[in-house]
Amino acid sequence: MTEWRPPLALVGAWLALLGLLALTVTLAYVPLGAGNAVVALSIGTIKAVLVAAIFMELRKRHGLTLVFAAAGLFWLGILLWLGLMDFMTRT
Amino acid sequence: MSEPNYLTTDYTLQSWFLTTDHKRIAILYFASLIFFFFIGGAAATAIRIELATPQADLVSSDVYNRLFTMHGIIMVWFFLIPSIPNTLGNFLVPLMIGARDLAFPRLNLMSWYIFMLGGCTTLFAILAGGIDTGWTFYTPFSTLYSNSYVIVAAAGVFIAGFSSILTGLNFIVTIHRLRAPGLTWYRLPLFLWSLYATSVILVLATPVLAVTLLLIATERFFGVGIFDPRIGGDPLLFQHLFWFYSHPAVYIMILPGMGVVNELVSCFSRKPVFGYKFVAWASLAIAAVGFLVWGHHMFVSGQSLIASLVFSFMSFVVAVPSAIKVFNWTATLHKGSIHFDAPMLYALAFIGLFTIGGLTGLFLACLAFDVHATDTYFVVAHFHYIMVGGMVTAYFGGLHYWWPKITGRLYSEYWARTAAVLIFFGFNLTFFPQFILGAEGMPRRYHVYPPEFQVWNVLSSGGAAILAVAYLLPMFYLGYSAFFGARAPANPWNAPGLEWQTSSPPPEENFETQPVVTREPYQYNEAFEAEPQNA
Ligand code: HEM
Ligand SMILES: [Cu+2]
């Protein structure tokens, strides 16, 4: 066993997530028109990156693990792309 | 008996329920799946009895809805998806790569417990009154108009999904990390390529199903507008999300069967599989392209014409790798020294029935034809040809082929062949008439129908009775052989795979010494057969 150290990165990421959550909630009450969705999704993306990089420890991984993580993202892209293809062209 | 094997090391109950041995976990799954197969089969029996006459004489329409829903949910999630991967796959993956166990043995056990928890939750929903949405949980049946235990059943499927993900993860890591020295990717048995492709789908698709079921619960409990257009949802979103999972899931239900058939065709033709690399990559191609076709279930749903065109085209593309496999199996048979042992009979049945199922899938992928055939018995016949004629047949074939390895006993060849032939006839008699019924316009999911359809329905119900007997037969002769059968040698089929190089049944640690692979796969040549076999 290595010596136990406070998981600073984890605590930091947690606080950052809470901060971003507060930001989402606050901005939801500021009327920005279409900008609201953009802001909410951008914050969501940042949160997802934090979770992937720090909680899932992807920042310390190489090669195959990253390939599989990227595959998950790529497949999400397929879902959005083909799903929106219907939505955008519906009459 | 000489050496203790994995079955005889310990007889206590906790040695089974707390085991981390992949071989014992395979048996736990096997027993559970038989149980679920019986429940799904009981529902099917009731359906076929009801449909023997045009009137409603056995059940009300409400009960009928619950019967076909229960049949579908149990058969898809609690039998077919785990069938080959979790029994034969669990047993064979480590043996075929020369490993001691899967990469995560405890995760493997946990996946069985999660599976059982999901299964019991769904069973509870059934006992408490059933579900009437069909296995697809379509909205608004499952949301706005739901009057049954939808959320409980969906929770059961949701839970079972985690067991799928864990199994997929376990297989992927195991095949990457634990291959014996010398066992390169292109030396892997093709069964493992297909299980690998299956695992990739399990890991990438199942989370979407989980999300979809969660969204249903969110809309129902919190009134958030997700699928209901009156409160801002999109009425087709559910179908998109559901089929994004469920079309790939149909490949979860066929790829492992294809994998088994590679092993059987090669062994009983005494030849390597023709075009190994094509077959191997065809599995991965199916896994990838299978994610691009889901909209072919939505041709009449009101999705855009452009989307329908693209999904129709992609559905034709996805048939190519499947066709490659069928051609390559046929080419493997060519000039082979063919032996008609029971497993081979199942494999040959698979090839024919899968081909019919796949080709009728192409009919349905044609927009104009699908408008006529959708929601008719043609669709029902199509998918049963693949799922039952294909996958269940392959499962039985694989079970017979590896039975001597799993139990260390030999079954009665006579009875095994009888069952195989009976299954083939019973199956065709049950489902071929349904193509005709569908083409003539009989819709699915109704328990009454115009009298002119009765002839074909009676044939179908008669076939189902034969099929039921044929499926019960192996219970008896395989069950008998497990206790009283002759002892099996280590390698009864003279096959070169690693799983045959250890005793039958294998010891707890699989191999006494770490095997080293020096040969290409499927070397069924004279030199090999001349090698002395250790019994
Ligand atoms: C050659 C590849 C295949 C093609 C082109 C294909 C095409 C189709 C199409 C277009 C439909 C929709 C019909 C409709 O509802 O109107 C369909 C339904 C279905 N297919 Fe296939 N299919 C293929 C392979 C498979 C496989 C391998 C399986 C299962 C292992 C399968 C299982 C199903 C099921 C379960 C349904 C009905 C779903 C439902 O509505 O309940 N198909 N197929
Ligand atoms: Cu499909």
PDB file of N, CA, C and O and ligand atoms in Angstrom, chain B residues 76 80 135-136 138 242-243 246-247 249-255 258 293 295-300 312 314-316 318-320 322 354 357-366 370-371 373-376 379-380 382-384 386-388 391 444-445, ligand 1:
ATOM      1  N   VAL B  76     -36.504 -12.235 -25.232  1.00  0.00           N
ATOM      2  CA  VAL B  76     -35.420 -11.373 -25.712  1.00  0.00           C
ATOM      3  C   VAL B  76     -34.387 -11.138 -24.613  1.00  0.00           C
ATOM      4  O   VAL B  76     -33.207 -11.441 -24.778  1.00  0.00           O
ATOM      5  N   LEU B  80     -32.651 -14.963 -24.951  1.00  0.00           N
ATOM      6  CA  LEU B  80     -31.824 -14.939 -26.150  1.00  0.00           C
ATOM      7  C   LEU B  80     -30.547 -14.115 -25.990  1.00  0.00           C
ATOM      8  O   LEU B  80     -29.468 -14.538 -26.401  1.00  0.00           O
ATOM      9  N   TRP B 135     -43.207  -6.045 -26.366  1.00  0.00           N
ATOM     10  CA  TRP B 135     -41.845  -6.046 -25.796  1.00  0.00           C
ATOM     11  C   TRP B 135     -41.118  -4.744 -26.067  1.00  0.00           C
ATOM     12  O   TRP B 135     -40.113  -4.446 -25.442  1.00  0.00           O
ATOM     13  N   THR B 136     -41.668  -3.914 -26.989  1.00  0.00           N
ATOM     14  CA  THR B 136     -40.968  -2.698 -27.384  1.00  0.00           C
ATOM     15  C   THR B 136     -41.292  -1.492 -26.503  1.00  0.00           C
ATOM     16  O   THR B 136     -40.707  -0.429 -26.691  1.00  0.00           O
ATOM     17  N   TYR B 138     -43.468   0.706 -26.480  1.00  0.00           N
ATOM     18  CA  TYR B 138     -43.721   1.944 -27.214  1.00  0.00           C
ATOM     19  C   TYR B 138     -44.524   2.940 -26.385  1.00  0.00           C
ATOM     20  O   TYR B 138     -45.476   2.579 -25.694  1.00  0.00           O
ATOM     21  N   PHE B 242     -35.177   3.598 -28.713  1.00  0.00           N
ATOM     22  CA  PHE B 242     -35.361   2.169 -28.479  1.00  0.00           C
ATOM     23  C   PHE B 242     -34.691   1.350 -29.568  1.00  0.00           C
ATOM     24  O   PHE B 242     -33.974   0.386 -29.287  1.00  0.00           O
ATOM     25  N   TRP B 243     -34.884   1.740 -30.832  1.00  0.00           N
ATOM     26  CA  TRP B 243     -34.313   0.925 -31.911  1.00  0.00           C
ATOM     27  C   TRP B 243     -32.828   1.158 -32.087  1.00  0.00           C
ATOM     28  O   TRP B 243     -32.126   0.321 -32.657  1.00  0.00           O
ATOM     29  N   SER B 246     -32.161  -1.570 -29.999  1.00  0.00           N
ATOM     30  CA  SER B 246     -32.721  -2.888 -30.282  1.00  0.00           C
ATOM     31  C   SER B 246     -32.348  -3.437 -31.637  1.00  0.00           C
ATOM     32  O   SER B 246     -32.328  -4.637 -31.811  1.00  0.00           O
ATOM     33  N   HIS B 247     -32.056  -2.586 -32.614  1.00  0.00           N
ATOM     34  CA  HIS B 247     -31.543  -3.249 -33.811  1.00  0.00           C
ATOM     35  C   HIS B 247     -30.174  -3.852 -33.551  1.00  0.00           C
ATOM     36  O   HIS B 247     -29.990  -5.043 -33.820  1.00  0.00           O
ATOM     37  N   ALA B 249     -29.212  -4.904 -30.889  1.00  0.00           N
ATOM     38  CA  ALA B 249     -29.474  -6.044 -30.012  1.00  0.00           C
ATOM     39  C   ALA B 249     -29.867  -7.278 -30.798  1.00  0.00           C
ATOM     40  O   ALA B 249     -29.582  -8.398 -30.376  1.00  0.00           O
ATOM     41  N   VAL B 250     -30.504  -7.122 -31.959  1.00  0.00           N
ATOM     42  CA  VAL B 250     -30.800  -8.334 -32.722  1.00  0.00           C
ATOM     43  C   VAL B 250     -29.489  -8.968 -33.184  1.00  0.00           C
ATOM     44  O   VAL B 250     -29.411 -10.179 -33.347  1.00  0.00           O
ATOM     45  N   TYR B 251     -28.456  -8.166 -33.349  1.00  0.00           N
ATOM     46  CA  TYR B 251     -27.164  -8.765 -33.689  1.00  0.00           C
ATOM     47  C   TYR B 251     -26.493  -9.369 -32.458  1.00  0.00           C
ATOM     48  O   TYR B 251     -25.717 -10.315 -32.584  1.00  0.00           O
ATOM     49  N   ILE B 252     -26.805  -8.823 -31.281  1.00  0.00           N
ATOM     50  CA  ILE B 252     -26.353  -9.509 -30.068  1.00  0.00           C
ATOM     51  C   ILE B 252     -26.945 -10.920 -30.065  1.00  0.00           C
ATOM     52  O   ILE B 252     -26.335 -11.869 -29.609  1.00  0.00           O
ATOM     53  N   MET B 253     -28.160 -11.016 -30.631  1.00  0.00           N
ATOM     54  CA  MET B 253     -28.863 -12.299 -30.592  1.00  0.00           C
ATOM     55  C   MET B 253     -28.500 -13.201 -31.753  1.00  0.00           C
ATOM     56  O   MET B 253     -28.972 -14.324 -31.803  1.00  0.00           O
ATOM     57  N   ILE B 254     -27.723 -12.764 -32.728  1.00  0.00           N
ATOM     58  CA  ILE B 254     -27.394 -13.693 -33.806  1.00  0.00           C
ATOM     59  C   ILE B 254     -25.887 -13.921 -33.931  1.00  0.00           C
ATOM     60  O   ILE B 254     -25.448 -15.026 -34.261  1.00  0.00           O
ATOM     61  N   LEU B 255     -25.065 -12.896 -33.635  1.00  0.00           N
ATOM     62  CA  LEU B 255     -23.618 -13.072 -33.807  1.00  0.00           C
ATOM     63  C   LEU B 255     -23.061 -14.274 -33.046  1.00  0.00           C
ATOM     64  O   LEU B 255     -22.280 -15.052 -33.610  1.00  0.00           O
ATOM     65  N   MET B 258     -23.780 -17.350 -34.981  1.00  0.00           N
ATOM     66  CA  MET B 258     -22.892 -17.475 -36.135  1.00  0.00           C
ATOM     67  C   MET B 258     -21.529 -17.999 -35.698  1.00  0.00           C
ATOM     68  O   MET B 258     -20.917 -18.819 -36.377  1.00  0.00           O
ATOM     69  N   VAL B 293     -28.871   1.289 -38.968  1.00  0.00           N
ATOM     70  CA  VAL B 293     -30.031   0.842 -39.734  1.00  0.00           C
ATOM     71  C   VAL B 293     -31.334   0.914 -38.949  1.00  0.00           C
ATOM     72  O   VAL B 293     -32.371   0.514 -39.456  1.00  0.00           O
ATOM     73  N   GLY B 295     -33.661   2.791 -38.211  1.00  0.00           N
ATOM     74  CA  GLY B 295     -34.890   3.415 -38.703  1.00  0.00           C
ATOM     75  C   GLY B 295     -35.732   2.510 -39.586  1.00  0.00           C
ATOM     76  O   GLY B 295     -36.863   2.857 -39.907  1.00  0.00           O
ATOM     77  N   HIS B 296     -35.224   1.301 -39.952  1.00  0.00           N
ATOM     78  CA  HIS B 296     -36.072   0.431 -40.769  1.00  0.00           C
ATOM     79  C   HIS B 296     -37.233  -0.141 -39.952  1.00  0.00           C
ATOM     80  O   HIS B 296     -38.117  -0.764 -40.527  1.00  0.00           O
ATOM     81  N   HIS B 297     -37.220   0.073 -38.646  1.00  0.00           N
ATOM     82  CA  HIS B 297     -38.391  -0.318 -37.847  1.00  0.00           C
ATOM     83  C   HIS B 297     -39.424   0.803 -37.811  1.00  0.00           C
ATOM     84  O   HIS B 297     -40.461   0.661 -37.178  1.00  0.00           O
ATOM     85  N   MET B 298     -39.121   1.928 -38.465  1.00  0.00           N
ATOM     86  CA  MET B 298     -39.960   3.120 -38.306  1.00  0.00           C
ATOM     87  C   MET B 298     -40.477   3.644 -39.637  1.00  0.00           C
ATOM     88  O   MET B 298     -40.865   4.808 -39.728  1.00  0.00           O
ATOM     89  N   PHE B 299     -40.480   2.780 -40.656  1.00  0.00           N
ATOM     90  CA  PHE B 299     -40.874   3.258 -41.979  1.00  0.00           C
ATOM     91  C   PHE B 299     -42.279   3.850 -42.006  1.00  0.00           C
ATOM     92  O   PHE B 299     -42.554   4.764 -42.766  1.00  0.00           O
ATOM     93  N   VAL B 300     -43.198   3.274 -41.215  1.00  0.00           N
ATOM     94  CA  VAL B 300     -44.566   3.805 -41.254  1.00  0.00           C
ATOM     95  C   VAL B 300     -44.867   4.688 -40.040  1.00  0.00           C
ATOM     96  O   VAL B 300     -46.008   5.005 -39.770  1.00  0.00           O
ATOM     97  N   SER B 312     -33.174   2.538 -45.201  1.00  0.00           N
ATOM     98  CA  SER B 312     -33.419   1.420 -46.111  1.00  0.00           C
ATOM     99  C   SER B 312     -32.112   1.029 -46.798  1.00  0.00           C
ATOM    100  O   SER B 312     -31.730  -0.148 -46.833  1.00  0.00           O
ATOM    101  N   MET B 314     -29.016   1.581 -45.822  1.00  0.00           N
ATOM    102  CA  MET B 314     -28.065   0.995 -44.873  1.00  0.00           C
ATOM    103  C   MET B 314     -28.454  -0.440 -44.516  1.00  0.00           C
ATOM    104  O   MET B 314     -27.597  -1.282 -44.252  1.00  0.00           O
ATOM    105  N   SER B 315     -29.778  -0.740 -44.527  1.00  0.00           N
ATOM    106  CA  SER B 315     -30.203  -2.103 -44.201  1.00  0.00           C
ATOM    107  C   SER B 315     -29.739  -3.085 -45.270  1.00  0.00           C
ATOM    108  O   SER B 315     -29.451  -4.237 -44.970  1.00  0.00           O
ATOM    109  N   PHE B 316     -29.673  -2.594 -46.511  1.00  0.00           N
ATOM    110  CA  PHE B 316     -29.136  -3.481 -47.546  1.00  0.00           C
ATOM    111  C   PHE B 316     -27.646  -3.693 -47.325  1.00  0.00           C
ATOM    112  O   PHE B 316     -27.117  -4.782 -47.525  1.00  0.00           O
ATOM    113  N   VAL B 318     -26.038  -3.711 -44.479  1.00  0.00           N
ATOM    114  CA  VAL B 318     -25.708  -4.558 -43.329  1.00  0.00           C
ATOM    115  C   VAL B 318     -25.886  -6.040 -43.661  1.00  0.00           C
ATOM    116  O   VAL B 318     -25.346  -6.916 -42.991  1.00  0.00           O
ATOM    117  N   ALA B 319     -26.648  -6.328 -44.718  1.00  0.00           N
ATOM    118  CA  ALA B 319     -26.821  -7.736 -45.072  1.00  0.00           C
ATOM    119  C   ALA B 319     -25.562  -8.312 -45.712  1.00  0.00           C
ATOM    120  O   ALA B 319     -25.392  -9.536 -45.748  1.00  0.00           O
ATOM    121  N   VAL B 320     -24.670  -7.434 -46.214  1.00  0.00           N
ATOM    122  CA  VAL B 320     -23.497  -7.943 -46.936  1.00  0.00           C
ATOM    123  C   VAL B 320     -22.594  -8.818 -46.057  1.00  0.00           C
ATOM    124  O   VAL B 320     -22.290  -9.952 -46.428  1.00  0.00           O
ATOM    125  N   SER B 322     -23.315 -10.479 -43.432  1.00  0.00           N
ATOM    126  CA  SER B 322     -24.005 -11.732 -43.108  1.00  0.00           C
ATOM    127  C   SER B 322     -23.945 -12.683 -44.296  1.00  0.00           C
ATOM    128  O   SER B 322     -23.725 -13.886 -44.139  1.00  0.00           O
ATOM    129  N   PHE B 354     -31.349 -19.347 -41.174  1.00  0.00           N
ATOM    130  CA  PHE B 354     -30.845 -17.981 -41.071  1.00  0.00           C
ATOM    131  C   PHE B 354     -30.921 -17.287 -42.429  1.00  0.00           C
ATOM    132  O   PHE B 354     -31.254 -16.100 -42.519  1.00  0.00           O
ATOM    133  N   GLY B 357     -34.409 -16.173 -43.023  1.00  0.00           N
ATOM    134  CA  GLY B 357     -34.693 -15.020 -42.158  1.00  0.00           C
ATOM    135  C   GLY B 357     -34.012 -13.763 -42.670  1.00  0.00           C
ATOM    136  O   GLY B 357     -34.609 -12.683 -42.716  1.00  0.00           O
ATOM    137  N   GLY B 358     -32.763 -13.886 -43.078  1.00  0.00           N
ATOM    138  CA  GLY B 358     -32.013 -12.720 -43.547  1.00  0.00           C
ATOM    139  C   GLY B 358     -32.588 -12.179 -44.849  1.00  0.00           C
ATOM    140  O   GLY B 358     -32.747 -10.966 -45.021  1.00  0.00           O
ATOM    141  N   LEU B 359     -32.920 -13.077 -45.758  1.00  0.00           N
ATOM    142  CA  LEU B 359     -33.448 -12.610 -47.046  1.00  0.00           C
ATOM    143  C   LEU B 359     -34.801 -11.931 -46.877  1.00  0.00           C
ATOM    144  O   LEU B 359     -35.069 -10.910 -47.516  1.00  0.00           O
ATOM    145  N   THR B 360     -35.652 -12.477 -46.000  1.00  0.00           N
ATOM    146  CA  THR B 360     -36.935 -11.806 -45.807  1.00  0.00           C
ATOM    147  C   THR B 360     -36.730 -10.464 -45.103  1.00  0.00           C
ATOM    148  O   THR B 360     -37.532  -9.545 -45.270  1.00  0.00           O
ATOM    149  N   GLY B 361     -35.635 -10.336 -44.344  1.00  0.00           N
ATOM    150  CA  GLY B 361     -35.288  -9.026 -43.777  1.00  0.00           C
ATOM    151  C   GLY B 361     -35.058  -8.024 -44.893  1.00  0.00           C
ATOM    152  O   GLY B 361     -35.454  -6.858 -44.796  1.00  0.00           O
ATOM    153  N   LEU B 362     -34.427  -8.483 -45.975  1.00  0.00           N
ATOM    154  CA  LEU B 362     -34.206  -7.576 -47.108  1.00  0.00           C
ATOM    155  C   LEU B 362     -35.529  -7.175 -47.763  1.00  0.00           C
ATOM    156  O   LEU B 362     -35.676  -6.041 -48.204  1.00  0.00           O
ATOM    157  N   PHE B 363     -36.494  -8.115 -47.824  1.00  0.00           N
ATOM    158  CA  PHE B 363     -37.818  -7.719 -48.332  1.00  0.00           C
ATOM    159  C   PHE B 363     -38.311  -6.529 -47.509  1.00  0.00           C
ATOM    160  O   PHE B 363     -38.765  -5.518 -48.037  1.00  0.00           O
ATOM    161  N   LEU B 364     -38.240  -6.714 -46.173  1.00  0.00           N
ATOM    162  CA  LEU B 364     -38.810  -5.704 -45.284  1.00  0.00           C
ATOM    163  C   LEU B 364     -38.047  -4.393 -45.352  1.00  0.00           C
ATOM    164  O   LEU B 364     -38.572  -3.339 -45.024  1.00  0.00           O
ATOM    165  N   ALA B 365     -36.790  -4.470 -45.770  1.00  0.00           N
ATOM    166  CA  ALA B 365     -35.999  -3.251 -45.864  1.00  0.00           C
ATOM    167  C   ALA B 365     -36.393  -2.424 -47.074  1.00  0.00           C
ATOM    168  O   ALA B 365     -35.959  -1.281 -47.213  1.00  0.00           O
ATOM    169  N   CYS B 366     -37.190  -3.003 -47.975  1.00  0.00           N
ATOM    170  CA  CYS B 366     -37.690  -2.242 -49.125  1.00  0.00           C
ATOM    171  C   CYS B 366     -38.889  -1.429 -48.670  1.00  0.00           C
ATOM    172  O   CYS B 366     -39.872  -1.994 -48.189  1.00  0.00           O
ATOM    173  N   ASP B 370     -42.460  -2.894 -47.258  1.00  0.00           N
ATOM    174  CA  ASP B 370     -42.664  -2.841 -45.808  1.00  0.00           C
ATOM    175  C   ASP B 370     -43.989  -2.189 -45.448  1.00  0.00           C
ATOM    176  O   ASP B 370     -44.631  -2.582 -44.464  1.00  0.00           O
ATOM    177  N   VAL B 371     -44.417  -1.213 -46.226  1.00  0.00           N
ATOM    178  CA  VAL B 371     -45.695  -0.565 -45.917  1.00  0.00           C
ATOM    179  C   VAL B 371     -46.802  -1.617 -45.920  1.00  0.00           C
ATOM    180  O   VAL B 371     -47.717  -1.586 -45.097  1.00  0.00           O
ATOM    181  N   ALA B 373     -46.230  -4.991 -45.435  1.00  0.00           N
ATOM    182  CA  ALA B 373     -45.969  -6.126 -44.538  1.00  0.00           C
ATOM    183  C   ALA B 373     -45.802  -5.730 -43.078  1.00  0.00           C
ATOM    184  O   ALA B 373     -45.875  -6.585 -42.203  1.00  0.00           O
ATOM    185  N   THR B 374     -45.576  -4.463 -42.810  1.00  0.00           N
ATOM    186  CA  THR B 374     -45.268  -4.088 -41.433  1.00  0.00           C
ATOM    187  C   THR B 374     -46.428  -4.449 -40.510  1.00  0.00           C
ATOM    188  O   THR B 374     -47.588  -4.381 -40.903  1.00  0.00           O
ATOM    189  N   ASP B 375     -46.086  -4.870 -39.308  1.00  0.00           N
ATOM    190  CA  ASP B 375     -47.092  -5.273 -38.332  1.00  0.00           C
ATOM    191  C   ASP B 375     -47.988  -6.400 -38.816  1.00  0.00           C
ATOM    192  O   ASP B 375     -49.123  -6.546 -38.368  1.00  0.00           O
ATOM    193  N   THR B 376     -47.477  -7.225 -39.736  1.00  0.00           N
ATOM    194  CA  THR B 376     -48.202  -8.438 -40.100  1.00  0.00           C
ATOM    195  C   THR B 376     -47.366  -9.639 -39.642  1.00  0.00           C
ATOM    196  O   THR B 376     -46.233  -9.482 -39.176  1.00  0.00           O
ATOM    197  N   VAL B 379     -43.549 -10.137 -40.612  1.00  0.00           N
ATOM    198  CA  VAL B 379     -42.471  -9.678 -39.741  1.00  0.00           C
ATOM    199  C   VAL B 379     -42.210 -10.711 -38.642  1.00  0.00           C
ATOM    200  O   VAL B 379     -41.063 -11.038 -38.316  1.00  0.00           O
ATOM    201  N   VAL B 380     -43.299 -11.253 -38.105  1.00  0.00           N
ATOM    202  CA  VAL B 380     -43.156 -12.253 -37.048  1.00  0.00           C
ATOM    203  C   VAL B 380     -42.368 -13.462 -37.580  1.00  0.00           C
ATOM    204  O   VAL B 380     -41.450 -13.959 -36.917  1.00  0.00           O
ATOM    205  N   HIS B 382     -40.308 -13.464 -40.165  1.00  0.00           N
ATOM    206  CA  HIS B 382     -38.928 -13.020 -40.425  1.00  0.00           C
ATOM    207  C   HIS B 382     -38.057 -13.154 -39.182  1.00  0.00           C
ATOM    208  O   HIS B 382     -37.026 -13.803 -39.193  1.00  0.00           O
ATOM    209  N   PHE B 383     -38.496 -12.555 -38.099  1.00  0.00           N
ATOM    210  CA  PHE B 383     -37.549 -12.551 -36.978  1.00  0.00           C
ATOM    211  C   PHE B 383     -37.497 -13.881 -36.254  1.00  0.00           C
ATOM    212  O   PHE B 383     -36.461 -14.220 -35.677  1.00  0.00           O
ATOM    213  N   HIS B 384     -38.581 -14.677 -36.332  1.00  0.00           N
ATOM    214  CA  HIS B 384     -38.452 -15.994 -35.714  1.00  0.00           C
ATOM    215  C   HIS B 384     -37.529 -16.898 -36.520  1.00  0.00           C
ATOM    216  O   HIS B 384     -36.846 -17.756 -35.948  1.00  0.00           O
ATOM    217  N   ILE B 386     -34.850 -15.986 -37.823  1.00  0.00           N
ATOM    218  CA  ILE B 386     -33.482 -15.677 -37.400  1.00  0.00           C
ATOM    219  C   ILE B 386     -33.268 -16.020 -35.932  1.00  0.00           C
ATOM    220  O   ILE B 386     -32.301 -16.684 -35.560  1.00  0.00           O
ATOM    221  N   MET B 387     -34.189 -15.580 -35.098  1.00  0.00           N
ATOM    222  CA  MET B 387     -33.933 -15.727 -33.659  1.00  0.00           C
ATOM    223  C   MET B 387     -34.116 -17.164 -33.188  1.00  0.00           C
ATOM    224  O   MET B 387     -33.329 -17.658 -32.369  1.00  0.00           O
ATOM    225  N   VAL B 388     -35.150 -17.836 -33.672  1.00  0.00           N
ATOM    226  CA  VAL B 388     -35.396 -19.205 -33.215  1.00  0.00           C
ATOM    227  C   VAL B 388     -34.725 -20.198 -34.170  1.00  0.00           C
ATOM    228  O   VAL B 388     -33.921 -21.029 -33.766  1.00  0.00           O
ATOM    229  N   MET B 391     -30.679 -18.534 -34.041  1.00  0.00           N
ATOM    230  CA  MET B 391     -29.944 -18.510 -32.764  1.00  0.00           C
ATOM    231  C   MET B 391     -30.250 -19.700 -31.853  1.00  0.00           C
ATOM    232  O   MET B 391     -29.341 -20.304 -31.304  1.00  0.00           O
ATOM    233  N   ARG B 444     -50.284  -8.788 -36.865  1.00  0.00           N
ATOM    234  CA  ARG B 444     -49.797  -9.421 -35.643  1.00  0.00           C
ATOM    235  C   ARG B 444     -50.520  -8.808 -34.448  1.00  0.00           C
ATOM    236  O   ARG B 444     -51.158  -7.757 -34.548  1.00  0.00           O
ATOM    237  N   ARG B 445     -50.398  -9.468 -33.305  1.00  0.00           N
ATOM    238  CA  ARG B 445     -50.889  -8.938 -32.022  1.00  0.00           C
ATOM    239  C   ARG B 445     -52.412  -8.845 -31.896  1.00  0.00           C
ATOM    240  O   ARG B 445     -52.918  -8.013 -31.154  1.00  0.00           O
TER     241      ARG B 445
HETATM  242  C1  HEM C   1     -30.163  -9.124 -43.087  1.00  0.00           C
HETATM  243  C2  HEM C   1     -30.329  -8.324 -42.090  1.00  0.00           C
HETATM  244  C3  HEM C   1     -31.717  -7.863 -41.626  1.00  0.00           C
HETATM  245  C4  HEM C   1     -32.542  -6.973 -42.233  1.00  0.00           C
HETATM  246  C5  HEM C   1     -32.276  -6.229 -43.521  1.00  0.00           C
HETATM  247  C6  HEM C   1     -33.723  -6.855 -41.384  1.00  0.00           C
HETATM  248  C7  HEM C   1     -34.797  -6.024 -41.646  1.00  0.00           C
HETATM  249  C8  HEM C   1     -35.889  -5.875 -40.824  1.00  0.00           C
HETATM  250  C9  HEM C   1     -36.917  -4.892 -41.000  1.00  0.00           C
HETATM  251  C10 HEM C   1     -36.974  -3.874 -42.142  1.00  0.00           C
HETATM  252  C11 HEM C   1     -37.809  -5.022 -39.993  1.00  0.00           C
HETATM  253  C12 HEM C   1     -39.035  -4.160 -39.715  1.00  0.00           C
HETATM  254  C13 HEM C   1     -40.251  -4.751 -40.248  1.00  0.00           C
HETATM  255  C14 HEM C   1     -41.463  -4.010 -39.780  1.00  0.00           C
HETATM  256  O1  HEM C   1     -41.686  -3.874 -38.560  1.00  0.00           O
HETATM  257  O2  HEM C   1     -42.217  -3.553 -40.654  1.00  0.00           O
HETATM  258  C15 HEM C   1     -37.346  -6.088 -39.159  1.00  0.00           C
HETATM  259  C16 HEM C   1     -38.002  -6.501 -38.013  1.00  0.00           C
HETATM  260  C17 HEM C   1     -37.419  -7.336 -37.081  1.00  0.00           C
HETATM  261  N1  HEM C   1     -36.217  -8.007 -37.217  1.00  0.00           N
HETATM  262 FE1  HEM C   1     -35.000  -7.941 -38.835  1.00  0.00          FE
HETATM  263  N2  HEM C   1     -33.594  -7.680 -40.313  1.00  0.00           N
HETATM  264  C18 HEM C   1     -32.376  -8.306 -40.412  1.00  0.00           C
HETATM  265  C19 HEM C   1     -31.848  -9.176 -39.513  1.00  0.00           C
HETATM  266  C20 HEM C   1     -32.413  -9.490 -38.291  1.00  0.00           C
HETATM  267  C21 HEM C   1     -31.787 -10.279 -37.283  1.00  0.00           C
HETATM  268  C22 HEM C   1     -30.381 -10.860 -37.378  1.00  0.00           C
HETATM  269  C23 HEM C   1     -32.674 -10.371 -36.261  1.00  0.00           C
HETATM  270  C24 HEM C   1     -32.572 -11.096 -34.930  1.00  0.00           C
HETATM  271  C25 HEM C   1     -31.634 -11.843 -34.491  1.00  0.00           C
HETATM  272  C26 HEM C   1     -33.838  -9.631 -36.608  1.00  0.00           C
HETATM  273  C27 HEM C   1     -34.909  -9.445 -35.766  1.00  0.00           C
HETATM  274  C28 HEM C   1     -35.979  -8.663 -36.039  1.00  0.00           C
HETATM  275  C29 HEM C   1     -37.063  -8.407 -35.114  1.00  0.00           C
HETATM  276  C30 HEM C   1     -37.171  -8.933 -33.688  1.00  0.00           C
HETATM  277  C31 HEM C   1     -37.973  -7.604 -35.769  1.00  0.00           C
HETATM  278  C32 HEM C   1     -39.335  -7.144 -35.267  1.00  0.00           C
HETATM  279  C33 HEM C   1     -39.300  -6.157 -34.198  1.00  0.00           C
HETATM  280  C34 HEM C   1     -40.683  -5.837 -33.716  1.00  0.00           C
HETATM  281  O3  HEM C   1     -41.326  -4.982 -34.336  1.00  0.00           O
HETATM  282  O4  HEM C   1     -41.136  -6.434 -32.732  1.00  0.00           O
HETATM  283  N3  HEM C   1     -33.663  -9.108 -37.861  1.00  0.00           N
HETATM  284  N4  HEM C   1     -36.164  -6.589 -39.683  1.00  0.00           N
END
